[in-house]
PDB file of C-alpha atoms in Angstrom:
ATOM      1  CA  MET A   1       0.000   0.000   0.000  1.00  0.00           C
ATOM      2  CA  LYS A   2       1.234   3.447  -0.898  1.00  0.00           C
ATOM      3  CA  GLY A   3       2.392   5.392   2.144  1.00  0.00           C
ATOM      4  CA  SER A   4       1.928   2.446   4.482  1.00  0.00           C
ATOM      5  CA  SER A   5       4.488   1.868   7.218  1.00  0.00           C
ATOM      6  CA  VAL A   6       3.686  -1.853   7.224  1.00  0.00           C
ATOM      7  CA  GLN A   7       6.403  -3.780   5.418  1.00  0.00           C
ATOM      8  CA  PRO A   8       5.813  -7.190   3.878  1.00  0.00           C
ATOM      9  CA  GLU A   9       7.143  -9.984   6.028  1.00  0.00           C
ATOM     10  CA  THR A  10      10.331 -11.478   4.658  1.00  0.00           C
ATOM     11  CA  PRO A  11      11.130 -15.165   4.908  1.00  0.00           C
ATOM     12  CA  GLN A  12      13.962 -14.345   7.334  1.00  0.00           C
ATOM     13  CA  ALA A  13      11.561 -12.451   9.612  1.00  0.00           C
ATOM     14  CA  GLN A  14       9.360 -15.544   9.720  1.00  0.00           C
ATOM     15  CA  TYR A  15      12.350 -17.715  10.697  1.00  0.00           C
ATOM     16  CA  ASP A  16      13.456 -15.279  13.398  1.00  0.00           C
ATOM     17  CA  GLU A  17      10.095 -15.825  15.100  1.00  0.00           C
ATOM     18  CA  LEU A  18      10.095 -19.638  15.013  1.00  0.00           C
ATOM     19  CA  PRO A  19      11.136 -20.175  18.626  1.00  0.00           C
ATOM     20  CA  ALA A  20       8.095 -18.209  19.852  1.00  0.00           C
ATOM     21  CA  ARG A  21       5.895 -20.732  18.094  1.00  0.00           C
ATOM     22  CA  TYR A  22       7.189 -23.410  20.459  1.00  0.00           C
ATOM     23  CA  GLU A  23       7.084 -21.367  23.671  1.00  0.00           C
ATOM     24  CA  LYS A  24       4.179 -23.295  25.248  1.00  0.00           C
ATOM     25  CA  LEU A  25       5.773 -26.608  24.317  1.00  0.00           C
ATOM     26  CA  LYS A  26       9.060 -25.575  25.980  1.00  0.00           C
ATOM     27  CA  THR A  27       7.158 -25.323  29.258  1.00  0.00           C
ATOM     28  CA  LEU A  28       6.149 -28.942  28.807  1.00  0.00           C
ATOM     29  CA  TRP A  29       9.401 -30.330  27.390  1.00  0.00           C
ATOM     30  CA  GLY A  30      12.091 -27.969  28.664  1.00  0.00           C
ATOM     31  CA  GLU A  31      14.663 -26.011  26.709  1.00  0.00           C
ATOM     32  CA  ASP A  32      16.420 -28.930  25.039  1.00  0.00           C
ATOM     33  CA  ALA A  33      15.139 -30.013  21.660  1.00  0.00           C
ATOM     34  CA  LEU A  34      13.403 -33.345  21.817  1.00  0.00           C
ATOM     35  CA  ARG A  35      14.889 -36.129  19.747  1.00  0.00           C
ATOM     36  CA  ALA A  36      12.910 -38.786  17.902  1.00  0.00           C
ATOM     37  CA  LEU A  37      13.665 -41.756  15.678  1.00  0.00           C
ATOM     38  CA  VAL A  38      10.961 -42.595  13.137  1.00  0.00           C
ATOM     39  CA  LEU A  39      11.103 -46.006  11.509  1.00  0.00           C
ATOM     40  CA  GLY A  40       9.102 -45.910   8.292  1.00  0.00           C
ATOM     41  CA  ILE A  41       7.973 -42.819   6.363  1.00  0.00           C
ATOM     42  CA  GLY A  42       4.733 -44.180   4.920  1.00  0.00           C
ATOM     43  CA  GLY A  43       1.128 -43.450   5.855  1.00  0.00           C
ATOM     44  CA  VAL A  44       1.657 -43.425   9.626  1.00  0.00           C
ATOM     45  CA  GLY A  45       5.322 -42.405   9.695  1.00  0.00           C
ATOM     46  CA  SER A  46       5.113 -39.403   7.362  1.00  0.00           C
ATOM     47  CA  ASN A  47       2.112 -37.942   9.162  1.00  0.00           C
ATOM     48  CA  CYS A  48       3.651 -38.611  12.565  1.00  0.00           C
ATOM     49  CA  THR A  49       6.961 -37.041  11.524  1.00  0.00           C
ATOM     50  CA  GLU A  50       5.178 -33.966  10.220  1.00  0.00           C
ATOM     51  CA  ALA A  51       3.331 -33.629  13.545  1.00  0.00           C
ATOM     52  CA  LEU A  52       6.585 -34.044  15.487  1.00  0.00           C
ATOM     53  CA  ALA A  53       8.267 -31.320  13.417  1.00  0.00           C
ATOM     54  CA  ARG A  54       5.297 -28.998  13.866  1.00  0.00           C
ATOM     55  CA  GLY A  55       5.300 -29.779  17.584  1.00  0.00           C
ATOM     56  CA  GLY A  56       8.856 -28.577  18.022  1.00  0.00           C
ATOM     57  CA  VAL A  57      10.845 -31.813  18.013  1.00  0.00           C
ATOM     58  CA  GLY A  58      14.175 -30.448  16.850  1.00  0.00           C
ATOM     59  CA  LYS A  59      16.220 -33.582  16.186  1.00  0.00           C
ATOM     60  CA  LEU A  60      14.763 -36.280  13.974  1.00  0.00           C
ATOM     61  CA  THR A  61      16.261 -39.449  12.555  1.00  0.00           C
ATOM     62  CA  ILE A  62      14.129 -40.952   9.791  1.00  0.00           C
ATOM     63  CA  LEU A  63      14.434 -44.355   8.128  1.00  0.00           C
ATOM     64  CA  ASP A  64      12.816 -45.693   4.962  1.00  0.00           C
ATOM     65  CA  ARG A  65      13.946 -47.521   1.834  1.00  0.00           C
ATOM     66  CA  ASP A  66      11.179 -46.540  -0.526  1.00  0.00           C
ATOM     67  CA  VAL A  67      10.285 -43.887  -3.067  1.00  0.00           C
ATOM     68  CA  VAL A  68       7.025 -41.979  -3.357  1.00  0.00           C
ATOM     69  CA  GLU A  69       4.512 -43.720  -5.625  1.00  0.00           C
ATOM     70  CA  GLU A  70       1.188 -42.534  -7.004  1.00  0.00           C
ATOM     71  CA  SER A  71      -0.651 -45.007  -4.760  1.00  0.00           C
ATOM     72  CA  ASN A  72       0.742 -43.115  -1.724  1.00  0.00           C
ATOM     73  CA  ILE A  73      -1.021 -39.845  -2.545  1.00  0.00           C
ATOM     74  CA  ASN A  74      -4.242 -40.709  -0.718  1.00  0.00           C
ATOM     75  CA  ARG A  75      -2.591 -41.245   2.680  1.00  0.00           C
ATOM     76  CA  GLN A  76       0.990 -39.965   2.963  1.00  0.00           C
ATOM     77  CA  SER A  77       1.841 -36.381   3.828  1.00  0.00           C
ATOM     78  CA  ILE A  78       4.908 -36.489   1.559  1.00  0.00           C
ATOM     79  CA  ALA A  79       3.077 -37.789  -1.506  1.00  0.00           C
ATOM     80  CA  PHE A  80       2.283 -35.346  -4.317  1.00  0.00           C
ATOM     81  CA  TYR A  81       2.631 -35.602  -8.076  1.00  0.00           C
ATOM     82  CA  SER A  82       5.681 -33.368  -7.707  1.00  0.00           C
ATOM     83  CA  THR A  83       7.369 -35.900  -5.382  1.00  0.00           C
ATOM     84  CA  LEU A  84       6.681 -39.100  -7.356  1.00  0.00           C
ATOM     85  CA  GLY A  85       9.833 -41.206  -7.713  1.00  0.00           C
ATOM     86  CA  LYS A  86      11.750 -39.306  -5.032  1.00  0.00           C
ATOM     87  CA  ARG A  87      13.152 -41.027  -1.953  1.00  0.00           C
ATOM     88  CA  LYS A  88      10.757 -40.708   0.965  1.00  0.00           C
ATOM     89  CA  VAL A  89      13.517 -39.711   3.391  1.00  0.00           C
ATOM     90  CA  ASP A  90      14.607 -36.875   1.076  1.00  0.00           C
ATOM     91  CA  VAL A  91      11.062 -35.539   0.683  1.00  0.00           C
ATOM     92  CA  MET A  92      10.428 -35.844   4.430  1.00  0.00           C
ATOM     93  CA  GLU A  93      13.645 -33.996   5.245  1.00  0.00           C
ATOM     94  CA  ALA A  94      12.634 -31.135   2.933  1.00  0.00           C
ATOM     95  CA  MET A  95       9.214 -30.948   4.615  1.00  0.00           C
ATOM     96  CA  ILE A  96      10.766 -30.927   8.098  1.00  0.00           C
ATOM     97  CA  LYS A  97      13.181 -28.152   7.080  1.00  0.00           C
ATOM     98  CA  ASP A  98      10.314 -26.157   5.571  1.00  0.00           C
ATOM     99  CA  ILE A  99       8.447 -26.401   8.889  1.00  0.00           C
ATOM    100  CA  ASN A 100      11.500 -25.778  11.066  1.00  0.00           C
ATOM    101  CA  PRO A 101      14.690 -24.688   9.274  1.00  0.00           C
ATOM    102  CA  GLU A 102      16.687 -25.209  12.481  1.00  0.00           C
ATOM    103  CA  ALA A 103      15.715 -28.871  12.818  1.00  0.00           C
ATOM    104  CA  GLN A 104      18.500 -31.426  12.661  1.00  0.00           C
ATOM    105  CA  VAL A 105      17.618 -34.369  10.419  1.00  0.00           C
ATOM    106  CA  LYS A 106      19.503 -37.621   9.966  1.00  0.00           C
ATOM    107  CA  LYS A 107      18.314 -39.724   7.027  1.00  0.00           C
ATOM    108  CA  VAL A 108      18.761 -43.455   6.729  1.00  0.00           C
ATOM    109  CA  PHE A 109      17.856 -44.821   3.298  1.00  0.00           C
ATOM    110  CA  GLY A 110      17.464 -48.523   3.973  1.00  0.00           C
ATOM    111  CA  PHE A 111      15.475 -51.354   5.481  1.00  0.00           C
ATOM    112  CA  LEU A 112      15.791 -52.376   9.105  1.00  0.00           C
ATOM    113  CA  ARG A 113      16.486 -56.096   9.192  1.00  0.00           C
ATOM    114  CA  GLN A 114      16.283 -58.304  12.268  1.00  0.00           C
ATOM    115  CA  GLU A 115      19.961 -59.300  12.035  1.00  0.00           C
ATOM    116  CA  GLU A 116      20.983 -55.595  11.956  1.00  0.00           C
ATOM    117  CA  MET A 117      18.660 -54.428  14.737  1.00  0.00           C
ATOM    118  CA  GLU A 118      21.203 -54.309  17.574  1.00  0.00           C
ATOM    119  CA  SER A 119      23.853 -52.412  15.626  1.00  0.00           C
ATOM    120  CA  PHE A 120      21.242 -50.043  14.165  1.00  0.00           C
ATOM    121  CA  LEU A 121      19.833 -49.222  17.603  1.00  0.00           C
ATOM    122  CA  ASP A 122      23.342 -48.739  18.999  1.00  0.00           C
ATOM    123  CA  GLU A 123      24.097 -46.242  16.252  1.00  0.00           C
ATOM    124  CA  TYR A 124      20.801 -44.355  15.866  1.00  0.00           C
ATOM    125  CA  ALA A 125      18.670 -44.858  18.982  1.00  0.00           C
ATOM    126  CA  ARG A 126      21.215 -44.206  21.692  1.00  0.00           C
ATOM    127  CA  ASP A 127      20.453 -40.497  22.060  1.00  0.00           C
ATOM    128  CA  VAL A 128      16.726 -40.271  21.296  1.00  0.00           C
ATOM    129  CA  ASP A 129      13.823 -39.568  23.600  1.00  0.00           C
ATOM    130  CA  TYR A 130      11.215 -41.429  21.526  1.00  0.00           C
ATOM    131  CA  VAL A 131      11.073 -44.133  18.883  1.00  0.00           C
ATOM    132  CA  VAL A 132       8.142 -44.336  16.486  1.00  0.00           C
ATOM    133  CA  ASP A 133       7.672 -47.781  14.932  1.00  0.00           C
ATOM    134  CA  ALA A 134       5.769 -47.086  11.721  1.00  0.00           C
ATOM    135  CA  ILE A 135       7.204 -49.970   9.727  1.00  0.00           C
ATOM    136  CA  ASP A 136       4.637 -51.863   7.701  1.00  0.00           C
TER     137      ASP A 136
END
């Protein structure tokens, strides 16, 4: 508007205000960023991971060995025509970073096999507060 003192909000201004969005959750969780490990980024895992990111969980490790397919569009938060054929962990990381640019994301592109469970948990689950089993 001509002569207005109101300036359009820049992307950086939005990012500067992110911590205020989580102020009520800090009362519940404390100052340290919560850490979560999500096993499976499908129908349950992608929606759960999105909710965790929106809820202020600042450190996420995500595991999946699949790509987005057209049949995923009806139930997975990462599934769009624009994401078809892309690795689910890559799309989920981009969504997390779009929600919270300060989030720390570790991606594991692979399957979790019974014979690898102990070594996987030693490497990735040692420093997490929660584990989400969304493997189908």
